[in-house]
Amino acid sequence: MGNLWTGRFEKGLDAFAAEYGTAIGYYKGLYPSDIRGSIAHVTMLAEQGIVTEQEKNKIVEGLNVIREKLDSGEITFTYKDEDVHMGVEGALIEMLGEAGKKLHTARSRNDQVAVDTRLYVKDAAAEITAGLNYLENVLLDKAEKYADMIMPGFTHMQHAQPVTVGFHLMAYFQMFRRDIERLQSALTRVDCCPLGACALAGTTLPIDRHRTAELLGFGAVTENAMDSVSDRDYMIEVISAASVSMMHISRLAEEIVWWNSQEFSYVVIDDSFCTGSSIMPQKKNPDLAELLRGKVGRVYGDLIQLLTVMKGTPLAYNKDFQEDKDALFDAVDTWSASLQLFSKMIEQTEFDGENMKKNLSRGFLNATDIAEHLVTMNIPFREAHEIVGKMVKTCEKCQKDFGDLTDEELSEIDSRLSRASLPDLSMEGCVSRRTSYGGTAPSEVRRQIGAGRRWLEEQIG
Ligand code: ARG
């Protein structure tokens, strides 16, 4: 099918210009939404008496046949079709003749592409939410399994305080929970139907935009026609949510990479998620965790691409906007696939408490516990901090642990100190005492897991 806008032209579009200008590469992702949009549109046109019932029936039937043929590959579009909207409409006109020519009444490709991409985002969001929910469930299960396993907690990549593996994983649970909420929030703004905005200013024909929106399952109708065809902020919000979520994935992926190194050996990633080296026979590389860490780069790129495309564009529609789909599809596909792979990998990753234990004796992880214990002896915290700092200095000088310090050494640091005045210095003691709300004590982590499970159940419904 040739172009559908040739009337005012003396000659056709230059072949290279046509190839350069096409958006047809995205038609496979968009035609389901495009056809849904067209069916709702023509249904409304018939209800409003703008086309006849018979014309509508023919058009709906034709569109369904085209969808089947696109599904089976019997119809394919090429750059000559320009974009998905022209492709579908052209195929319809070829099939139906006159009746097909009525479909484009009271709409434009400008509102069509806006409705298609909104429908696409709504569908994609359902898939991504399912992926995030699944990941959350995997994290809850792992957190429960390792609720008591103690590992060093870090700040500045330095030993800080002991924590449990379950606690650490529940930190990520919270991040991904916010990712779900961020996507849901963006969706409230995606869920507005722009169809019927037409080219930019609405139409003189008696359409019913609320009815079209209802037929397509939108919660609302966009308020201003010019805005409806001019903005892509709803995509930017979704790609932005994808960027934050991919950033979260990259952080845990990075931790898995270093926990998997010989220096740590805190985790064992299943062979099925690692690869070998072409030269070094002993290697088992955490390639996929690294790739997950790296994929965030694409999604940030997608976000910057679309923000840059939109910057400074005047109202209303501009062809620049066609560059939106590349960014949107790539971000959605990358996010969705990464969630799926990441969940499977974490399911197949186990933690090694024995190796963690080897590191727990280094770095005075229990220093804050002593300071807090001194507070209970009515020593002001700032003073307690100073005292424990001195204890660390003494220990480092004579290569000792806190527990090895003698009564003499302790009373030299501060007269109120003795071995008997120190708290239980075991890592188990340190962890189990951190029962403050949100703390790392296993009892508190179990509460967090319970609350997380309840939230997730509500979420899944
Ligand atoms: N192919 C266009 C896009 O993807 C659809 C809208 C085109 N409208 C136009 N008047 N050229 O954004």
CSV table of C-alpha atoms and ligand atoms in Angstrom, one decimal:
chain,number,residue,atom,x,y,z
A,1,MET,CA,0.0,0.0,0.0
A,2,GLY,CA,1.4,3.4,-0.9
A,3,ASN,CA,1.2,6.6,1.2
A,4,LEU,CA,-2.3,7.7,2.3
A,5,TRP,CA,-1.5,11.4,2.0
A,6,THR,CA,-0.5,11.9,-1.7
A,7,GLY,CA,-3.2,14.4,-2.8
A,8,ARG,CA,-1.3,17.6,-2.6
A,9,PHE,CA,2.0,16.2,-3.9
A,10,GLU,CA,3.5,16.3,-7.3
A,11,LYS,CA,5.9,13.5,-6.7
A,12,GLY,CA,6.6,10.7,-4.2
A,13,LEU,CA,9.0,10.8,-1.3
A,14,ASP,CA,12.6,10.1,-2.1
A,15,ALA,CA,13.3,6.4,-1.5
A,16,PHE,CA,16.2,7.1,1.0
A,17,ALA,CA,14.1,9.8,2.8
A,18,ALA,CA,11.3,7.3,3.1
A,19,GLU,CA,13.6,4.7,4.6
A,20,TYR,CA,15.2,7.2,7.0
A,21,GLY,CA,11.8,8.6,8.0
A,22,THR,CA,10.0,5.3,8.7
A,23,ALA,CA,8.8,4.2,12.1
A,24,ILE,CA,7.9,0.8,10.8
A,25,GLY,CA,10.6,-1.0,12.8
A,26,TYR,CA,8.3,-0.8,15.8
A,27,TYR,CA,5.2,-2.1,14.3
A,28,LYS,CA,5.4,-5.5,15.8
A,29,GLY,CA,5.2,-4.0,19.3
A,30,LEU,CA,2.5,-1.6,18.5
A,31,TYR,CA,0.0,-3.2,16.1
A,32,PRO,CA,-2.0,-5.0,18.9
A,33,SER,CA,-2.6,-1.6,20.6
A,34,ASP,CA,-3.2,0.2,17.3
A,35,ILE,CA,-5.9,-2.3,16.2
A,36,ARG,CA,-7.5,-2.2,19.6
A,37,GLY,CA,-7.6,1.6,19.4
A,38,SER,CA,-9.1,1.5,15.9
A,39,ILE,CA,-11.8,-0.9,17.0
A,40,ALA,CA,-12.8,1.3,19.9
A,41,HIS,CA,-12.7,4.4,17.8
A,42,VAL,CA,-15.0,3.0,15.0
A,43,THR,CA,-17.3,1.6,17.6
A,44,MET,CA,-17.7,5.0,19.1
A,45,LEU,CA,-18.1,6.5,15.6
A,46,ALA,CA,-21.0,4.2,14.9
A,47,GLU,CA,-22.6,4.9,18.2
A,48,GLN,CA,-22.5,8.6,17.4
A,49,GLY,CA,-24.0,8.0,14.0
A,50,ILE,CA,-20.8,9.2,12.2
A,51,VAL,CA,-20.4,5.8,10.4
A,52,THR,CA,-23.2,3.3,9.9
A,53,GLU,CA,-23.5,0.1,11.8
A,54,GLN,CA,-22.7,-2.0,8.7
A,55,GLU,CA,-19.6,0.1,8.0
A,56,LYS,CA,-18.5,-0.4,11.6
A,57,ASN,CA,-19.0,-4.1,11.4
A,58,LYS,CA,-17.0,-4.4,8.2
A,59,ILE,CA,-14.2,-2.4,9.7
A,60,VAL,CA,-14.1,-4.3,12.9
A,61,GLU,CA,-14.1,-7.6,11.0
A,62,GLY,CA,-11.4,-6.4,8.7
A,63,LEU,CA,-9.2,-5.2,11.6
A,64,ASN,CA,-9.6,-8.6,13.3
A,65,VAL,CA,-8.5,-10.4,10.1
A,66,ILE,CA,-5.5,-8.0,9.8
A,67,ARG,CA,-4.5,-8.7,13.3
A,68,GLU,CA,-4.6,-12.5,12.7
A,69,LYS,CA,-2.6,-12.0,9.5
A,70,LEU,CA,0.0,-9.9,11.3
A,71,ASP,CA,0.1,-12.5,14.1
A,72,SER,CA,0.8,-15.3,11.6
A,73,GLY,CA,3.2,-13.2,9.6
A,74,GLU,CA,1.0,-13.4,6.5
A,75,ILE,CA,1.1,-9.6,6.4
A,76,THR,CA,4.3,-7.8,7.1
A,77,PHE,CA,4.9,-4.0,6.7
A,78,THR,CA,7.9,-2.4,5.1
A,79,TYR,CA,9.3,1.1,5.3
A,80,LYS,CA,7.0,2.0,2.4
A,81,ASP,CA,4.1,1.7,4.8
A,82,GLU,CA,5.7,4.6,6.8
A,83,ASP,CA,4.4,3.5,10.2
A,84,VAL,CA,2.1,1.1,11.9
A,85,HIS,CA,-0.9,3.4,11.7
A,86,MET,CA,-0.6,3.7,7.9
A,87,GLY,CA,0.2,0.1,7.6
A,88,VAL,CA,-3.0,-1.1,9.3
A,89,GLU,CA,-5.2,1.5,7.7
A,90,GLY,CA,-3.7,0.8,4.3
A,91,ALA,CA,-4.2,-2.9,4.7
A,92,LEU,CA,-7.8,-2.2,5.7
A,93,ILE,CA,-8.5,0.0,2.7
A,94,GLU,CA,-7.0,-2.6,0.4
A,95,MET,CA,-9.3,-5.3,2.0
A,96,LEU,CA,-12.5,-3.3,2.2
A,97,GLY,CA,-12.3,-0.4,-0.3
A,98,GLU,CA,-14.7,2.5,0.5
A,99,ALA,CA,-15.7,1.4,4.0
A,100,GLY,CA,-12.0,1.2,5.1
A,101,LYS,CA,-11.6,4.8,4.1
A,102,LYS,CA,-14.0,5.9,6.9
A,103,LEU,CA,-11.8,4.6,9.8
A,104,HIS,CA,-9.6,7.7,10.0
A,105,THR,CA,-12.6,10.0,10.6
A,106,ALA,CA,-12.1,12.3,13.6
A,107,ARG,CA,-8.6,11.1,14.5
A,108,SER,CA,-5.1,11.6,13.5
A,109,ARG,CA,-1.9,9.6,13.7
A,110,ASN,CA,-0.9,12.1,16.4
A,111,ASP,CA,-3.5,10.9,18.8
A,112,GLN,CA,-3.3,7.4,17.5
A,113,VAL,CA,0.4,7.0,18.4
A,114,ALA,CA,-0.3,8.6,21.8
A,115,VAL,CA,-3.0,6.0,22.5
A,116,ASP,CA,-1.0,3.1,21.1
A,117,THR,CA,2.0,3.9,23.3
A,118,ARG,CA,-0.2,4.4,26.4
A,119,LEU,CA,-1.9,1.0,25.8
A,120,TYR,CA,1.5,-0.5,25.2
A,121,VAL,CA,2.8,0.9,28.5
A,122,LYS,CA,-0.2,-0.3,30.4
A,123,ASP,CA,0.3,-3.8,29.2
A,124,ALA,CA,4.1,-3.7,29.7
A,125,ALA,CA,3.6,-2.3,33.2
A,126,ALA,CA,1.5,-5.4,34.1
A,127,GLU,CA,4.3,-7.7,33.0
A,128,ILE,CA,6.9,-5.7,34.8
A,129,THR,CA,4.9,-5.5,38.0
A,130,ALA,CA,4.6,-9.3,37.8
A,131,GLY,CA,8.3,-9.5,37.4
A,132,LEU,CA,9.0,-7.2,40.4
A,133,ASN,CA,6.5,-9.1,42.5
A,134,TYR,CA,8.2,-12.3,41.7
A,135,LEU,CA,11.6,-10.8,42.6
A,136,GLU,CA,10.2,-9.6,45.9
A,137,ASN,CA,9.0,-13.1,46.7
A,138,VAL,CA,12.4,-14.5,45.9
A,139,LEU,CA,14.0,-11.9,48.2
A,140,LEU,CA,11.5,-12.7,51.0
A,141,ASP,CA,12.2,-16.4,50.8
A,142,LYS,CA,16.0,-15.9,50.8
A,143,ALA,CA,15.8,-13.4,53.6
A,144,GLU,CA,13.8,-15.9,55.7
A,145,LYS,CA,16.3,-18.7,54.9
A,146,TYR,CA,19.2,-16.5,56.0
A,147,ALA,CA,17.5,-14.5,58.7
A,148,ASP,CA,20.1,-15.6,61.3
A,149,MET,CA,23.2,-15.8,59.2
A,150,ILE,CA,25.7,-13.1,60.2
A,151,MET,CA,27.8,-11.1,57.9
A,152,PRO,CA,29.9,-8.0,58.2
A,153,GLY,CA,27.9,-4.8,57.4
A,154,PHE,CA,29.8,-2.2,55.6
A,155,THR,CA,30.0,1.6,55.3
A,156,HIS,CA,32.7,3.1,53.0
A,157,MET,CA,33.5,-0.6,52.2
A,158,GLN,CA,34.9,-0.9,55.7
A,159,HIS,CA,33.6,-3.2,58.4
A,160,ALA,CA,31.0,-1.4,60.3
A,161,GLN,CA,28.6,-3.5,62.3
A,162,PRO,CA,27.5,-7.1,62.0
A,163,VAL,CA,24.2,-7.6,60.2
A,164,THR,CA,22.3,-10.6,59.0
A,165,VAL,CA,22.0,-11.7,55.4
A,166,GLY,CA,18.3,-11.6,55.7
A,167,PHE,CA,18.5,-8.0,56.9
A,168,HIS,CA,20.7,-7.1,53.9
A,169,LEU,CA,18.3,-8.7,51.5
A,170,MET,CA,15.3,-7.0,53.1
A,171,ALA,CA,17.0,-3.7,52.3
A,172,TYR,CA,16.7,-4.6,48.7
A,173,PHE,CA,13.1,-5.8,49.2
A,174,GLN,CA,12.3,-2.2,50.2
A,175,MET,CA,14.0,-0.7,47.2
A,176,PHE,CA,12.1,-2.9,44.8
A,177,ARG,CA,8.9,-2.2,46.7
A,178,ARG,CA,9.4,1.5,46.0
A,179,ASP,CA,10.0,0.6,42.3
A,180,ILE,CA,6.6,-1.0,42.2
A,181,GLU,CA,5.0,2.0,43.8
A,182,ARG,CA,6.9,4.4,41.5
A,183,LEU,CA,5.6,2.5,38.4
A,184,GLN,CA,2.1,2.4,39.9
A,185,SER,CA,2.2,6.1,40.4
A,186,ALA,CA,3.4,6.8,36.8
A,187,LEU,CA,0.6,4.5,35.6
A,188,THR,CA,-2.1,6.8,37.0
A,189,ARG,CA,-0.9,9.4,34.5
A,190,VAL,CA,-0.5,6.9,31.7
A,191,ASP,CA,-4.1,5.8,32.2
A,192,CYS,CA,-5.6,8.7,30.4
A,193,CYS,CA,-7.0,8.3,26.9
A,194,PRO,CA,-5.8,10.8,24.3
A,195,LEU,CA,-7.8,9.4,21.4
A,196,GLY,CA,-10.1,12.0,19.7
A,197,ALA,CA,-7.6,14.8,20.3
A,198,CYS,CA,-7.0,14.4,16.6
A,199,ALA,CA,-4.2,16.3,15.0
A,200,LEU,CA,-4.0,18.9,17.8
A,201,ALA,CA,-7.2,20.8,18.3
A,202,GLY,CA,-10.1,18.3,18.5
A,203,THR,CA,-12.7,17.9,15.8
A,204,THR,CA,-15.9,19.5,14.5
A,205,LEU,CA,-17.5,16.0,14.4
A,206,PRO,CA,-19.7,14.9,17.3
A,207,ILE,CA,-17.4,12.3,18.8
A,208,ASP,CA,-17.6,10.9,22.4
A,209,ARG,CA,-14.1,10.7,23.8
A,210,HIS,CA,-15.3,9.3,27.1
A,211,ARG,CA,-16.9,6.4,25.4
A,212,THR,CA,-13.7,5.6,23.5
A,213,ALA,CA,-11.8,5.7,26.7
A,214,GLU,CA,-14.3,3.5,28.4
A,215,LEU,CA,-14.1,0.9,25.5
A,216,LEU,CA,-10.3,0.9,25.8
A,217,GLY,CA,-10.4,0.5,29.6
A,218,PHE,CA,-8.8,3.9,30.4
A,219,GLY,CA,-9.6,5.4,33.8
A,220,ALA,CA,-9.7,9.0,32.4
A,221,VAL,CA,-9.7,11.1,29.3
A,222,THR,CA,-7.0,13.7,28.6
A,223,GLU,CA,-8.2,17.2,29.3
A,224,ASN,CA,-6.6,19.2,26.5
A,225,ALA,CA,-6.2,18.0,22.9
A,226,MET,CA,-3.0,19.9,22.2
A,227,ASP,CA,-1.3,18.5,25.3
A,228,SER,CA,-2.6,15.0,24.4
A,229,VAL,CA,-0.6,14.8,21.2
A,230,SER,CA,2.4,16.9,22.3
A,231,ASP,CA,3.9,15.3,25.4
A,232,ARG,CA,5.8,12.1,26.1
A,233,ASP,CA,6.2,12.8,29.9
A,234,TYR,CA,4.2,9.6,30.6
A,235,MET,CA,6.9,7.6,28.9
A,236,ILE,CA,9.7,9.5,30.5
A,237,GLU,CA,8.2,8.7,33.9
A,238,VAL,CA,8.1,5.0,33.1
A,239,ILE,CA,11.7,5.0,31.7
A,240,SER,CA,12.7,6.9,34.8
A,241,ALA,CA,11.1,4.3,37.0
A,242,ALA,CA,12.9,1.7,34.9
A,243,SER,CA,16.2,3.6,35.5
A,244,VAL,CA,15.8,3.6,39.2
A,245,SER,CA,14.9,0.0,39.3
A,246,MET,CA,17.8,-1.0,37.1
A,247,MET,CA,20.1,1.0,39.3
A,248,HIS,CA,18.8,-1.2,42.2
A,249,ILE,CA,19.4,-4.3,40.2
A,250,SER,CA,22.9,-3.2,39.4
A,251,ARG,CA,23.7,-2.6,43.1
A,252,LEU,CA,22.7,-6.1,44.2
A,253,ALA,CA,24.3,-7.6,41.1
A,254,GLU,CA,27.5,-5.8,42.0
A,255,GLU,CA,27.4,-7.1,45.6
A,256,ILE,CA,26.9,-10.6,44.2
A,257,VAL,CA,29.9,-10.2,42.0
A,258,TRP,CA,32.2,-9.2,44.8
A,259,TRP,CA,30.7,-11.7,47.3
A,260,ASN,CA,31.4,-14.3,44.7
A,261,SER,CA,35.1,-13.3,44.4
A,262,GLN,CA,37.8,-15.4,46.1
A,263,GLU,CA,38.4,-12.5,48.5
A,264,PHE,CA,35.0,-13.0,50.0
A,265,SER,CA,33.4,-16.3,48.9
A,266,TYR,CA,30.2,-15.3,50.7
A,267,VAL,CA,28.0,-16.7,47.9
A,268,VAL,CA,27.9,-19.5,45.5
A,269,ILE,CA,26.1,-18.8,42.3
A,270,ASP,CA,24.8,-21.8,40.6
A,271,ASP,CA,26.8,-23.0,37.6
A,272,SER,CA,23.8,-22.4,35.4
A,273,PHE,CA,24.2,-18.6,35.9
A,274,CYS,CA,28.0,-18.5,35.4
A,275,THR,CA,30.3,-18.9,32.4
A,276,GLY,CA,33.8,-20.2,31.9
A,277,SER,CA,36.9,-18.8,30.3
A,278,SER,CA,38.2,-19.6,26.9
A,279,ILE,CA,41.7,-19.8,28.2
A,280,MET,CA,41.7,-20.2,32.0
A,281,PRO,CA,40.3,-23.7,32.7
A,282,GLN,CA,39.7,-23.0,36.4
A,283,LYS,CA,37.4,-20.0,35.9
A,284,LYS,CA,33.8,-19.7,36.8
A,285,ASN,CA,32.8,-16.1,36.1
A,286,PRO,CA,29.7,-14.3,37.4
A,287,ASP,CA,29.1,-13.1,33.8
A,288,LEU,CA,25.4,-12.7,34.1
A,289,ALA,CA,25.5,-10.7,37.4
A,290,GLU,CA,28.0,-8.4,35.6
A,291,LEU,CA,25.8,-8.1,32.6
A,292,LEU,CA,22.8,-7.2,34.9
A,293,ARG,CA,25.1,-4.6,36.5
A,294,GLY,CA,25.9,-3.2,33.1
A,295,LYS,CA,22.4,-3.2,31.6
A,296,VAL,CA,21.5,-0.2,33.6
A,297,GLY,CA,23.6,1.8,31.2
A,298,ARG,CA,21.2,1.2,28.3
A,299,VAL,CA,18.2,2.3,30.3
A,300,TYR,CA,19.9,5.5,31.5
A,301,GLY,CA,20.7,6.0,27.8
A,302,ASP,CA,17.0,5.5,26.9
A,303,LEU,CA,16.0,8.1,29.5
A,304,ILE,CA,18.5,10.7,28.4
A,305,GLN,CA,17.6,10.0,24.8
A,306,LEU,CA,13.9,10.8,25.3
A,307,LEU,CA,14.5,13.7,27.6
A,308,THR,CA,16.8,15.1,25.0
A,309,VAL,CA,14.4,14.5,22.1
A,310,MET,CA,11.6,16.3,23.9
A,311,LYS,CA,13.7,19.2,25.0
A,312,GLY,CA,12.8,22.5,23.4
A,313,THR,CA,10.2,21.0,21.0
A,314,PRO,CA,7.4,23.4,20.3
A,315,LEU,CA,3.7,22.4,20.5
A,316,ALA,CA,2.0,20.4,19.1
A,317,TYR,CA,3.2,17.2,17.4
A,318,ASN,CA,6.7,17.1,15.9
A,319,LYS,CA,8.3,14.2,14.0
A,320,ASP,CA,11.1,14.2,16.6
A,321,PHE,CA,8.7,12.4,18.9
A,322,GLN,CA,8.9,9.3,16.7
A,323,GLU,CA,12.3,8.7,18.4
A,324,ASP,CA,10.4,7.9,21.6
A,325,LYS,CA,9.6,4.3,20.7
A,326,ASP,CA,13.2,3.2,20.5
A,327,ALA,CA,13.8,4.4,24.0
A,328,LEU,CA,10.5,3.1,25.4
A,329,PHE,CA,10.7,-0.3,23.9
A,330,ASP,CA,14.3,-0.8,24.8
A,331,ALA,CA,13.8,0.3,28.4
A,332,VAL,CA,10.8,-1.9,28.9
A,333,ASP,CA,12.4,-5.0,27.3
A,334,THR,CA,15.6,-4.5,29.2
A,335,TRP,CA,13.8,-4.0,32.5
A,336,SER,CA,11.5,-6.9,32.1
A,337,ALA,CA,14.2,-9.4,30.9
A,338,SER,CA,16.6,-8.2,33.7
A,339,LEU,CA,14.0,-8.8,36.4
A,340,GLN,CA,13.3,-12.3,35.1
A,341,LEU,CA,17.0,-13.2,34.9
A,342,PHE,CA,17.8,-11.6,38.2
A,343,SER,CA,15.1,-13.5,40.1
A,344,LYS,CA,16.2,-16.8,38.7
A,345,MET,CA,19.8,-16.1,39.5
A,346,ILE,CA,19.0,-15.1,43.1
A,347,GLU,CA,16.9,-18.2,43.5
A,348,GLN,CA,20.0,-20.2,42.5
A,349,THR,CA,22.4,-18.4,44.8
A,350,GLU,CA,23.3,-19.6,48.3
A,351,PHE,CA,25.2,-17.8,51.1
A,352,ASP,CA,28.1,-19.3,52.9
A,353,GLY,CA,28.0,-18.4,56.6
A,354,GLU,CA,31.2,-20.1,57.5
A,355,ASN,CA,33.2,-17.9,55.1
A,356,MET,CA,31.5,-14.8,56.5
A,357,LYS,CA,32.4,-15.9,60.0
A,358,LYS,CA,36.1,-15.8,59.1
A,359,ASN,CA,35.8,-12.1,58.4
A,360,LEU,CA,33.7,-11.2,61.4
A,361,SER,CA,36.7,-11.1,63.8
A,362,ARG,CA,38.3,-8.3,61.8
A,363,GLY,CA,37.5,-4.6,61.9
A,364,PHE,CA,36.0,-4.3,65.4
A,365,LEU,CA,32.5,-4.8,64.3
A,366,ASN,CA,31.3,-4.8,67.9
A,367,ALA,CA,32.8,-1.4,68.8
A,368,THR,CA,29.5,0.5,68.7
A,369,ASP,CA,28.0,-2.1,71.0
A,370,ILE,CA,30.6,-1.4,73.7
A,371,ALA,CA,30.0,2.4,73.3
A,372,GLU,CA,26.2,1.8,73.6
A,373,HIS,CA,26.8,-0.4,76.7
A,374,LEU,CA,28.8,2.4,78.3
A,375,VAL,CA,25.9,4.7,77.7
A,376,THR,CA,23.8,2.4,79.9
A,377,MET,CA,26.5,3.0,82.6
A,378,ASN,CA,25.6,6.6,82.4
A,379,ILE,CA,28.6,7.6,80.3
A,380,PRO,CA,27.6,10.2,77.7
A,381,PHE,CA,27.8,8.8,74.2
A,382,ARG,CA,30.4,11.2,72.9
A,383,GLU,CA,32.7,10.2,75.8
A,384,ALA,CA,31.9,6.5,75.3
A,385,HIS,CA,32.9,6.9,71.6
A,386,GLU,CA,36.2,8.4,72.7
A,387,ILE,CA,36.8,5.6,75.2
A,388,VAL,CA,36.1,2.8,72.6
A,389,GLY,CA,38.3,4.6,70.1
A,390,LYS,CA,41.1,4.4,72.6
A,391,MET,CA,40.4,0.7,73.1
A,392,VAL,CA,40.7,0.2,69.3
A,393,LYS,CA,44.0,2.0,69.4
A,394,THR,CA,45.4,-0.2,72.1
A,395,CYS,CA,44.1,-3.3,70.4
A,396,GLU,CA,45.6,-2.4,67.1
A,397,LYS,CA,49.0,-1.6,68.8
A,398,CYS,CA,49.2,-5.0,70.5
A,399,GLN,CA,47.2,-6.9,67.8
A,400,LYS,CA,44.4,-7.9,70.2
A,401,ASP,CA,40.7,-8.1,70.1
A,402,PHE,CA,38.5,-6.2,72.6
A,403,GLY,CA,38.0,-9.4,74.5
A,404,ASP,CA,41.7,-9.9,75.0
A,405,LEU,CA,42.2,-6.6,76.8
A,406,THR,CA,43.1,-7.0,80.5
A,407,ASP,CA,41.6,-5.2,83.4
A,408,GLU,CA,44.8,-3.1,83.7
A,409,GLU,CA,44.7,-2.1,80.1
A,410,LEU,CA,41.1,-1.3,80.3
A,411,SER,CA,41.3,0.8,83.5
A,412,GLU,CA,44.3,2.6,82.0
A,413,ILE,CA,42.0,3.8,79.2
A,414,ASP,CA,39.2,4.8,81.6
A,415,SER,CA,38.9,4.1,85.3
A,416,ARG,CA,35.3,3.0,84.9
A,417,LEU,CA,36.3,0.1,82.6
A,418,SER,CA,36.9,-3.5,83.5
A,419,ARG,CA,36.4,-6.8,81.7
A,420,ALA,CA,33.2,-7.2,83.6
A,421,SER,CA,31.9,-3.9,82.4
A,422,LEU,CA,32.0,-5.0,78.7
A,423,PRO,CA,28.9,-6.4,77.1
A,424,ASP,CA,28.6,-9.8,75.4
A,425,LEU,CA,30.9,-9.2,72.5
A,426,SER,CA,29.8,-12.1,70.3
A,427,MET,CA,28.5,-11.3,66.9
A,428,GLU,CA,25.3,-13.2,67.8
A,429,GLY,CA,24.9,-10.9,70.8
A,430,CYS,CA,25.6,-7.8,68.7
A,431,VAL,CA,23.0,-8.7,66.1
A,432,SER,CA,20.3,-10.0,68.4
A,433,ARG,CA,20.4,-6.8,70.6
A,434,ARG,CA,19.6,-4.6,67.6
A,435,THR,CA,15.9,-4.9,68.1
A,436,SER,CA,15.0,-1.2,67.3
A,437,TYR,CA,12.3,-0.9,64.7
A,438,GLY,CA,14.0,-1.6,61.3
A,439,GLY,CA,17.1,-3.0,63.0
A,440,THR,CA,19.0,-6.2,62.1
A,441,ALA,CA,18.0,-8.5,65.0
A,442,PRO,CA,16.7,-11.7,63.5
A,443,SER,CA,13.4,-11.2,65.4
A,444,GLU,CA,13.1,-7.7,63.8
A,445,VAL,CA,14.1,-9.0,60.4
A,446,ARG,CA,11.3,-11.7,60.8
A,447,ARG,CA,8.9,-8.9,61.5
A,448,GLN,CA,10.0,-7.1,58.4
A,449,ILE,CA,9.6,-10.3,56.4
A,450,GLY,CA,6.1,-10.8,57.7
A,451,ALA,CA,5.1,-7.2,56.9
A,452,GLY,CA,6.7,-7.6,53.5
A,453,ARG,CA,4.7,-10.8,52.8
A,454,ARG,CA,1.5,-9.1,53.8
A,455,TRP,CA,2.2,-6.2,51.5
A,456,LEU,CA,3.1,-8.5,48.6
A,457,GLU,CA,-0.1,-10.6,49.1
A,458,GLU,CA,-2.2,-7.5,49.0
A,459,GLN,CA,-0.3,-6.4,45.9
A,460,ILE,CA,-0.9,-9.6,44.1
A,461,GLY,CA,-4.5,-9.7,45.3
B,1,ARG,N1,5.0,7.6,13.1
B,1,ARG,C1,4.7,8.7,14.0
B,1,ARG,C2,5.3,8.5,15.3
B,1,ARG,O1,5.8,7.4,15.5
B,1,ARG,C3,3.2,8.8,14.1
B,1,ARG,C4,2.6,10.1,14.1
B,1,ARG,C5,3.0,10.7,12.8
B,1,ARG,N2,2.3,11.9,12.6
B,1,ARG,C6,2.6,12.7,11.5
B,1,ARG,N3,1.9,13.6,11.3
B,1,ARG,N4,3.7,12.5,10.9
B,1,ARG,O2,5.4,9.3,16.1
